[in-house]
């Protein structure tokens, strides 16, 4: 099986989607990423014209170091930042900066070092590092300046800096500026202005910045507007990445804003007496100077639980493929990947692309007349792969789709779905292939992976029907586009089984509909 076209499609689709997504969300704010994705597309296109047999490989040579690896390093840094492990985040950011020395990334490791110093209480050393960064230009300099103002609680200066800018609206559309500006308004008791900026800026920015960023900013809004119930809902959801002590601090703030000073004191006093430097000082300041009470109804502001949180459904109905949220380790998905890797290791001595070796190890044969009653092959063939590239791409898809399905259905239902659909798609291939066709071998996990894809479509459709969630509708649109692209590739590539992919997706749709959790819309 020749999989070079599959690699070309994967690289091309990934870079095209990345280019369009960055341009749509951020405009030209990240020229380095636009250049990286654009270069991949140019190299891939030229290679397709000159040496089409090696276009996928040449595109991947550019794609891996310029797009894939820095993206993975950046995501690792973001995860460590969310857990407040700034030393590890700095290492990941250094790797990302080496691979992608554009868009101000080279200054990010030093910014993270300063945040780690603040975390450990070395404020003077952190101040020196931040002041040096702030003298530069670009996003990192702006973030360093904002962190300095926040560290010194210079909220008046922060608001004055934004309001005095001739490009105030453009400045507020920078996520780090908007977050700090809203925080400053809340700290100074300008809650009505805070509510206006949150509705007009934060919710709008959240569509591009993602659910994690939006959850953190909704928490600050809920705190200053006296909505501890909304904070509890956010904490129960999959996206809030704050420590329990920070969530408790904001809960105490919300209780003050609601006018429940006694309950707020019960939450804040233990924090003020504790050893966590991030919340001890702020908690003492809250106790000394409580935030003003805020009446949502009097200011014409709806409760967060009655609007956006209600529209998006319960916390466990808000996850997406790109943001699967918190949850237990996807053990079933990891086990399936391990099994595929183990079987591939057994293929190696006889040749992973040798047809006779694959048939000896259990590859499927279609049509059914040539199967000679060996139906056990519908199981074994789902764990065999033709070459390293075939295995790598399938395991990538299994991880992306599998961890999401497992987070929604749970381990037992995930295992049941895969156990039925992976061999089921193989059985349908051999049963539906016309009897007069020449026999051909079939191997690979793609039928099971497409079943996971179909299950995700069912899950998102059920969510949309139950909650009319905009996120679920958007995810359905993306899935539809992906299926169209996959179908076009399957039909144009003889080595790829469209029947296997389509049957897997159909089985997954049915099983996903049967196994997906349901809630009535309230």
Coordinates of C-alpha atoms in Angstrom, one line a residue:
X1 CA 0.0 0.0 0.0
X2 CA 1.5 3.4 -1.0
X3 CA 0.8 5.9 1.7
X4 CA 2.7 8.9 0.3
X5 CA -0.5 10.6 -0.8
X6 CA -2.0 10.1 2.7
X7 CA 1.0 12.0 4.2
X8 CA 0.6 14.7 1.6
X9 CA -3.1 15.1 2.4
X10 CA -2.4 15.1 6.1
X11 CA 0.3 17.7 6.0
X12 CA -1.6 19.9 3.5
X13 CA -4.9 19.8 5.3
X14 CA -3.2 20.5 8.7
X15 CA -1.3 23.5 7.4
X16 CA -4.2 24.9 5.4
X17 CA -6.5 24.6 8.4
X18 CA -3.9 26.2 10.6
X19 CA -3.3 29.1 8.2
X20 CA -7.0 29.8 7.9
X21 CA -7.7 29.4 11.6
X22 CA -4.9 31.8 12.6
X23 CA -5.9 34.4 10.0
X24 CA -9.6 34.1 11.1
X25 CA -9.0 34.3 14.8
X26 CA -6.0 36.6 15.1
X27 CA -5.7 38.4 11.8
X28 CA -2.0 39.2 11.1
X29 CA -1.0 39.3 14.7
X30 CA 1.1 36.1 14.3
X31 CA 3.0 36.6 11.0
X32 CA 5.5 33.9 12.0
X33 CA 2.9 31.2 12.2
X34 CA 1.3 32.4 8.9
X35 CA 4.7 32.2 7.3
X36 CA 5.4 28.6 8.7
X37 CA 2.0 27.3 7.5
X38 CA 2.4 29.1 4.2
X39 CA 5.8 27.7 3.6
X40 CA 4.6 24.2 4.2
X41 CA 1.8 24.7 1.6
X42 CA 4.2 26.2 -0.9
X43 CA 6.8 23.4 -0.6
X44 CA 4.0 20.8 -0.8
X45 CA 2.5 22.4 -3.9
X46 CA 5.8 22.7 -5.7
X47 CA 6.8 19.2 -4.8
X48 CA 3.4 17.9 -6.1
X49 CA 4.2 19.6 -9.4
X50 CA 7.8 18.5 -9.7
X51 CA 8.2 15.2 -7.8
X52 CA 4.6 14.1 -6.9
X53 CA 5.8 10.7 -5.7
X54 CA 7.7 12.4 -2.8
X55 CA 5.5 15.4 -2.2
X56 CA 4.2 14.1 1.2
X57 CA 7.7 13.4 2.5
X58 CA 9.1 16.8 1.4
X59 CA 6.1 18.6 2.9
X60 CA 6.5 16.7 6.2
X61 CA 10.2 17.6 6.3
X62 CA 9.1 21.3 6.6
X63 CA 5.9 20.6 8.6
X64 CA 7.4 18.7 11.5
X65 CA 10.1 21.2 12.6
X66 CA 8.3 24.4 11.7
X67 CA 4.7 23.5 12.7
X68 CA 4.2 20.3 14.6
X69 CA 7.1 20.3 17.1
X70 CA 6.8 24.0 18.2
X71 CA 3.0 23.5 18.5
X72 CA 3.5 20.5 20.8
X73 CA 6.1 22.4 22.8
X74 CA 3.8 25.4 23.1
X75 CA 0.9 23.2 24.3
X76 CA 3.1 21.6 26.9
X77 CA 4.2 25.0 28.2
X78 CA 0.5 26.1 28.4
X79 CA -0.3 22.9 30.4
X80 CA 2.5 23.6 32.9
X81 CA 1.5 27.3 33.2
X82 CA -2.1 26.2 34.1
X83 CA -0.6 24.0 36.8
X84 CA 1.7 26.9 37.9
X85 CA 4.8 24.8 37.2
X86 CA 6.7 27.7 35.7
X87 CA 10.2 26.1 35.6
X88 CA 8.9 23.2 33.4
X89 CA 6.9 25.7 31.4
X90 CA 10.0 27.7 30.8
X91 CA 11.9 24.6 29.4
X92 CA 9.0 23.8 27.0
X93 CA 8.9 27.5 26.0
X94 CA 12.6 27.4 25.3
X95 CA 12.2 24.5 23.0
X96 CA 9.3 26.3 21.2
X97 CA 11.4 29.5 20.9
X98 CA 14.3 27.6 19.2
X99 CA 11.9 26.0 16.7
X100 CA 9.8 29.1 16.2
X101 CA 11.9 32.3 16.9
X102 CA 9.1 34.5 15.7
X103 CA 6.0 36.4 17.1
X104 CA 7.9 37.3 20.3
X105 CA 8.4 33.7 21.4
X106 CA 12.1 34.2 22.2
X107 CA 11.1 36.4 25.2
X108 CA 8.6 34.0 26.6
X109 CA 11.1 31.8 28.6
X110 CA 12.3 34.9 30.5
X111 CA 8.8 36.0 31.2
X112 CA 8.0 32.5 32.6
X113 CA 11.2 32.7 34.7
X114 CA 10.0 35.9 36.3
X115 CA 6.6 34.4 37.0
X116 CA 8.4 31.5 38.7
X117 CA 10.4 33.9 40.8
X118 CA 7.2 35.7 41.9
X119 CA 5.7 32.3 42.8
X120 CA 8.7 31.6 45.1
X121 CA 8.6 35.0 46.7
X122 CA 11.7 36.5 45.0
X123 CA 10.0 39.7 44.0
X124 CA 13.0 41.9 43.6
X125 CA 14.7 39.5 41.2
X126 CA 11.4 39.1 39.3
X127 CA 11.0 42.8 39.1
X128 CA 14.4 43.3 37.6
X129 CA 13.7 40.6 35.0
X130 CA 10.3 42.1 34.1
X131 CA 11.6 45.7 33.9
X132 CA 14.2 44.5 31.4
X133 CA 11.6 42.7 29.3
X134 CA 9.2 45.7 29.5
X135 CA 11.8 47.9 27.9
X136 CA 11.5 45.9 24.7
X137 CA 8.7 45.8 22.3
X138 CA 6.0 43.4 21.2
X139 CA 3.6 41.1 23.1
X140 CA 6.2 39.9 25.7
X141 CA 7.1 43.4 26.7
X142 CA 3.4 44.3 27.1
X143 CA 2.8 41.2 29.2
X144 CA 5.9 42.0 31.4
X145 CA 4.5 45.6 31.9
X146 CA 1.1 44.3 32.9
X147 CA 2.6 41.7 35.3
X148 CA 4.7 44.5 36.9
X149 CA 1.5 46.6 37.4
X150 CA -0.4 43.6 38.8
X151 CA 2.4 42.6 41.1
X152 CA 2.5 46.0 42.7
X153 CA -1.4 46.3 42.6
X154 CA -1.1 49.5 40.6
X155 CA -4.6 49.1 39.2
X156 CA -5.1 52.9 38.7
X157 CA -2.0 53.0 36.5
X158 CA -3.2 50.0 34.5
X159 CA -6.6 51.5 33.7
X160 CA -5.0 54.9 32.9
X161 CA -2.5 53.3 30.5
X162 CA -5.3 51.6 28.6
X163 CA -7.7 54.5 28.6
X164 CA -5.0 57.0 27.5
X165 CA -4.0 54.9 24.5
X166 CA -5.1 56.4 21.1
X167 CA -5.9 52.9 20.1
X168 CA -7.8 51.9 23.2
X169 CA -10.3 49.5 21.5
X170 CA -7.5 47.8 19.5
X171 CA -5.5 47.4 22.7
X172 CA -8.4 45.9 24.6
X173 CA -8.7 43.3 21.9
X174 CA -5.4 41.9 23.1
X175 CA -6.3 39.0 25.4
X176 CA -3.7 39.7 28.1
X177 CA -4.7 43.4 28.2
X178 CA -8.4 42.7 28.4
X179 CA -7.9 40.2 31.2
X180 CA -5.9 42.6 33.3
X181 CA -8.1 45.6 32.6
X182 CA -11.2 43.7 33.8
X183 CA -9.3 42.6 36.9
X184 CA -8.2 46.2 37.6
X185 CA -11.8 47.5 37.2
X186 CA -13.0 45.0 39.7
X187 CA -10.2 45.7 42.2
X188 CA -11.1 49.4 42.1
X189 CA -14.8 48.8 42.6
X190 CA -15.8 49.9 39.1
X191 CA -18.0 46.8 38.7
X192 CA -20.5 48.3 36.3
X193 CA -17.7 49.1 33.9
X194 CA -16.3 45.7 34.4
X195 CA -19.6 44.1 33.5
X196 CA -19.8 46.2 30.3
X197 CA -16.2 45.3 29.2
X198 CA -16.8 41.6 30.0
X199 CA -19.9 41.4 27.8
X200 CA -18.5 43.5 25.0
X201 CA -14.9 42.3 25.0
X202 CA -14.2 39.1 27.0
X203 CA -17.0 37.0 25.7
X204 CA -16.1 38.1 22.1
X205 CA -12.4 37.3 22.6
X206 CA -13.3 34.0 24.2
X207 CA -14.5 32.6 20.8
X208 CA -10.9 32.9 19.5
X209 CA -8.9 32.3 22.7
X210 CA -10.6 29.1 23.7
X211 CA -12.7 27.7 26.5
X212 CA -9.8 27.6 29.1
X213 CA -9.1 31.3 28.7
X214 CA -12.8 32.2 28.8
X215 CA -13.4 30.1 31.9
X216 CA -10.7 31.9 33.8
X217 CA -12.1 35.3 32.8
X218 CA -15.7 34.3 33.6
X219 CA -14.5 33.4 37.0
X220 CA -13.1 36.9 37.7
X221 CA -16.4 38.4 36.3
X222 CA -18.5 36.1 38.5
X223 CA -16.4 37.0 41.5
X224 CA -16.7 40.8 41.3
X225 CA -20.4 40.6 40.4
X226 CA -21.3 38.4 43.3
X227 CA -22.0 35.0 41.7
X228 CA -20.4 32.2 43.8
X229 CA -22.8 29.7 42.2
X230 CA -21.3 30.5 38.8
X231 CA -17.8 29.9 40.2
X232 CA -18.9 26.5 41.5
X233 CA -20.3 25.7 38.0
X234 CA -17.0 26.8 36.4
X235 CA -15.0 24.8 38.9
X236 CA -17.1 21.7 38.1
X237 CA -16.5 22.2 34.4
X238 CA -13.6 20.8 32.4
X239 CA -11.7 24.0 31.6
X240 CA -10.9 26.0 34.7
X241 CA -7.2 25.4 35.4
X242 CA -6.7 27.2 38.8
X243 CA -5.5 25.8 42.0
X244 CA -8.1 25.1 44.8
X245 CA -6.7 28.0 46.9
X246 CA -7.2 30.4 44.0
X247 CA -10.7 29.3 43.3
X248 CA -11.4 29.7 47.1
X249 CA -10.0 33.2 47.0
X250 CA -12.3 34.2 44.1
X251 CA -15.3 32.4 45.8
X252 CA -14.6 34.6 48.9
X253 CA -14.5 37.6 46.7
X254 CA -17.9 36.7 45.2
X255 CA -19.4 36.2 48.6
X256 CA -18.3 39.8 49.5
X257 CA -19.7 41.2 46.3
X258 CA -23.0 39.4 47.1
X259 CA -23.0 41.1 50.5
X260 CA -22.4 37.9 52.5
X261 CA -19.5 39.1 54.5
X262 CA -19.7 36.4 57.2
X263 CA -19.5 33.6 54.7
X264 CA -16.7 35.4 52.8
X265 CA -14.7 35.7 56.0
X266 CA -15.0 32.0 56.7
X267 CA -13.4 31.3 53.3
X268 CA -10.8 34.1 53.2
X269 CA -9.4 33.9 56.8
X270 CA -7.8 30.4 56.3
X271 CA -6.3 31.6 53.1
X272 CA -4.9 34.7 54.8
X273 CA -3.3 32.6 57.5
X274 CA -2.0 30.0 55.0
X275 CA 1.4 29.4 53.4
X276 CA 0.4 30.0 49.8
X277 CA 2.1 33.3 48.8
X278 CA -0.2 33.6 45.8
X279 CA -3.4 34.0 47.9
X280 CA -2.2 34.9 51.4
X281 CA -1.5 38.6 50.7
X282 CA -4.5 39.1 48.4
X283 CA -6.8 37.4 51.0
X284 CA -5.5 39.7 53.7
X285 CA -6.3 42.7 51.5
X286 CA -9.8 41.4 50.8
X287 CA -10.5 41.1 54.5
X288 CA -9.1 44.6 55.1
X289 CA -10.9 46.2 52.2
X290 CA -13.9 44.1 51.0
X291 CA -15.0 44.6 47.4
X292 CA -18.3 46.6 47.0
X293 CA -21.6 44.7 46.7
X294 CA -23.1 44.5 43.2
X295 CA -26.7 44.0 42.3
X296 CA -26.9 42.4 38.9
X297 CA -30.6 43.1 38.4
X298 CA -30.2 46.8 39.3
X299 CA -27.5 47.2 36.6
X300 CA -29.4 45.2 34.0
X301 CA -26.9 42.3 34.0
X302 CA -28.1 38.7 33.7
X303 CA -26.8 36.0 35.9
X304 CA -24.0 34.0 34.3
X305 CA -25.7 30.7 35.0
X306 CA -28.9 31.9 33.3
X307 CA -27.1 33.0 30.1
X308 CA -23.9 31.7 28.6
X309 CA -23.4 28.8 31.0
X310 CA -27.0 27.6 30.5
X311 CA -26.7 27.9 26.7
X312 CA -23.5 25.8 26.6
X313 CA -25.1 23.0 28.7
X314 CA -23.7 21.2 31.7
X315 CA -20.0 21.2 32.3
X316 CA -19.4 17.8 30.8
X317 CA -21.2 18.8 27.6
X318 CA -18.8 21.6 26.8
X319 CA -15.7 19.6 25.8
X320 CA -14.5 19.5 22.2
X321 CA -11.8 17.6 20.3
X322 CA -9.4 20.6 20.6
X323 CA -10.3 21.1 24.3
X324 CA -11.2 17.7 25.9
X325 CA -10.9 19.3 29.3
X326 CA -9.8 17.7 32.5
X327 CA -10.5 14.0 33.2
X328 CA -9.0 10.7 34.1
X329 CA -6.2 9.3 31.9
X330 CA -7.7 7.6 28.8
X331 CA -6.5 4.1 29.7
X332 CA -8.5 2.3 27.0
X333 CA -7.2 4.5 24.3
X334 CA -3.7 4.1 25.5
X335 CA -4.1 0.4 25.8
X336 CA -5.4 0.2 22.2
X337 CA -2.4 2.2 21.0
X338 CA 0.0 -0.1 22.9
X339 CA -1.6 -3.2 21.4
X340 CA -1.2 -1.8 17.9
X341 CA 2.4 -1.0 18.6
X342 CA 3.1 -4.4 20.0
X343 CA 1.5 -6.1 17.0
X344 CA 3.6 -3.9 14.7
X345 CA 6.7 -5.0 16.5
X346 CA 5.8 -8.6 15.7
X347 CA 5.4 -7.7 12.0
X348 CA 8.9 -6.3 11.7
X349 CA 10.9 -9.6 11.3
X350 CA 8.8 -10.7 8.3
X351 CA 8.4 -7.2 6.8
X352 CA 5.7 -4.7 7.6
X353 CA 4.9 -4.1 4.0
X354 CA 5.2 -7.7 2.9
X355 CA 1.8 -9.0 1.8
X356 CA 2.5 -12.6 2.5
X357 CA 3.7 -11.8 6.0
X358 CA 0.6 -9.6 6.7
X359 CA -1.7 -12.4 5.5
X360 CA 0.2 -14.9 7.7
X361 CA -0.3 -12.6 10.7
X362 CA -4.1 -12.2 10.1
X363 CA -4.8 -9.5 7.5
X364 CA -8.3 -9.6 6.1
X365 CA -9.1 -10.8 2.6
X366 CA -12.0 -9.4 0.5
X367 CA -14.4 -10.4 -1.0
X368 CA -15.9 -12.8 1.4
X369 CA -15.6 -15.8 -1.0
X370 CA -11.8 -15.6 -0.6
X371 CA -11.9 -15.5 3.2
X372 CA -12.4 -19.3 3.4
X373 CA -14.2 -19.1 6.7
X374 CA -11.4 -17.4 8.6
X375 CA -13.6 -14.8 10.2
X376 CA -11.2 -14.3 13.0
X377 CA -9.3 -12.1 10.6
X378 CA -11.8 -9.3 11.1
X379 CA -10.3 -8.9 14.5
X380 CA -6.6 -9.4 13.8
X381 CA -6.6 -7.2 10.7
X382 CA -7.7 -4.2 12.8
X383 CA -4.4 -4.3 14.6
X384 CA -2.1 -4.8 11.6
X385 CA -0.5 -1.9 9.7
X386 CA 1.3 -1.5 6.4
X387 CA 4.5 0.4 7.2
X388 CA 5.6 3.0 9.8
X389 CA 3.7 5.8 8.2
X390 CA 0.4 3.9 8.1
X391 CA 0.8 3.1 11.8
X392 CA 1.9 6.6 12.8
X393 CA -1.0 8.4 11.2
X394 CA -3.6 5.9 12.5
X395 CA -2.2 6.1 16.1
X396 CA -2.4 9.9 15.9
X397 CA -6.0 9.7 14.9
X398 CA -6.7 7.0 17.6
X399 CA -5.3 9.3 20.3
X400 CA -7.1 12.4 19.2
X401 CA -10.5 10.8 18.7
X402 CA -10.2 8.1 21.3
X403 CA -9.4 10.3 24.3
X404 CA -12.4 12.5 23.6
X405 CA -14.8 9.6 23.2
X406 CA -13.4 7.9 26.3
X407 CA -13.8 11.2 28.3
X408 CA -17.5 11.3 27.3
X409 CA -18.5 7.7 27.3
X410 CA -16.2 6.4 30.0
X411 CA -13.8 3.5 29.8
X412 CA -16.3 0.6 29.6
X413 CA -18.4 2.1 26.9
X414 CA -15.4 3.2 24.9
X415 CA -14.0 -0.3 25.0
X416 CA -17.4 -1.7 24.0
X417 CA -17.7 0.7 21.1
X418 CA -14.3 -0.1 19.7
X419 CA -14.7 -3.9 20.2
X420 CA -17.8 -3.8 18.1
X421 CA -17.0 -1.3 15.5
X422 CA -13.3 -2.1 14.6
X423 CA -14.0 -5.7 13.6
X424 CA -17.5 -4.7 12.4
X425 CA -16.1 -2.4 9.8
X426 CA -13.7 -5.1 8.6
X427 CA -16.6 -7.6 8.3
X428 CA -18.6 -5.1 6.3
X429 CA -15.6 -4.6 3.9
X430 CA -15.5 -8.3 3.0
X431 CA -19.3 -8.7 2.9
X432 CA -20.0 -5.6 0.8
X433 CA -17.2 -6.0 -1.7
X434 CA -18.7 -7.4 -5.0
X435 CA -18.0 -11.1 -5.3
X436 CA -16.6 -10.7 -8.9
X437 CA -13.8 -8.4 -7.7
X438 CA -10.2 -9.7 -7.5
X439 CA -9.1 -10.5 -3.9
X440 CA -7.2 -7.9 -2.0
X441 CA -5.7 -7.7 1.5
X442 CA -7.1 -5.2 4.1
X443 CA -5.3 -4.1 7.3
X444 CA -5.3 -1.2 9.7
X445 CA -7.1 0.5 12.6
X446 CA -8.7 3.1 10.4
X447 CA -12.2 1.5 10.5
X448 CA -12.2 1.6 14.3
X449 CA -10.9 5.2 14.2
X450 CA -13.6 6.3 11.8
X451 CA -16.1 4.6 14.2
X452 CA -14.8 7.0 16.9
X453 CA -15.3 9.8 14.4
X454 CA -18.9 8.7 13.8
X455 CA -19.4 8.4 17.6
X456 CA -18.2 12.0 18.1
X457 CA -20.7 13.2 15.5
X458 CA -23.5 11.5 17.3
X459 CA -22.4 12.9 20.7
X460 CA -22.2 16.5 19.2
X461 CA -25.6 16.1 17.6
X462 CA -27.2 14.9 20.8
X463 CA -25.6 17.9 22.7
X464 CA -26.9 20.3 20.1
X465 CA -30.4 18.9 20.2
X466 CA -30.4 19.0 24.1
X467 CA -28.8 22.4 24.6
X468 CA -28.7 24.2 21.3
X469 CA -25.0 24.6 22.1
X470 CA -23.1 26.9 19.7
X471 CA -20.0 24.9 20.5
X472 CA -21.6 21.6 19.5
X473 CA -23.0 23.1 16.3
X474 CA -19.5 24.5 15.4
X475 CA -18.0 21.1 16.1
X476 CA -20.5 19.4 13.9
X477 CA -19.6 21.8 11.0
X478 CA -15.9 20.9 11.5
X479 CA -16.6 17.2 11.5
X480 CA -18.7 17.5 8.4
X481 CA -15.9 19.3 6.5
X482 CA -13.4 16.8 7.7
X483 CA -15.6 13.9 6.5
X484 CA -15.9 15.5 3.1
X485 CA -12.2 15.9 2.8
X486 CA -11.6 12.4 4.0
X487 CA -14.1 11.0 1.5
X488 CA -12.5 13.0 -1.4
X489 CA -9.2 11.5 -0.4
X490 CA -10.5 8.0 -0.1
X491 CA -12.2 8.1 -3.5
X492 CA -9.1 9.5 -5.2
X493 CA -6.6 7.0 -3.6
X494 CA -7.1 3.4 -4.7
X495 CA -4.9 2.1 -1.9
X496 CA -7.3 3.4 0.7
X497 CA -10.5 1.6 1.6
X498 CA -13.4 4.0 1.3
X499 CA -15.7 1.2 2.2
X500 CA -13.8 0.5 5.4
X501 CA -13.8 4.2 6.4
X502 CA -17.5 4.7 5.6
X503 CA -18.7 1.5 7.3
X504 CA -16.7 2.4 10.4
X505 CA -18.2 5.9 10.5
X506 CA -21.7 4.5 10.1
X507 CA -21.2 1.9 12.8
X508 CA -19.8 4.6 15.1
X509 CA -22.8 6.9 14.4
X510 CA -25.1 4.2 15.6
X511 CA -23.1 3.1 18.6
X512 CA -22.4 6.6 19.6
X513 CA -26.2 7.4 19.5
X514 CA -26.8 4.3 21.7
X515 CA -24.1 4.9 24.2
X516 CA -23.9 8.7 24.5
X517 CA -25.1 10.2 27.8
X518 CA -28.4 12.2 27.5
X519 CA -29.9 15.1 29.5
X520 CA -33.2 16.9 29.0
X521 CA -32.9 20.5 28.1
X522 CA -33.9 22.7 31.0

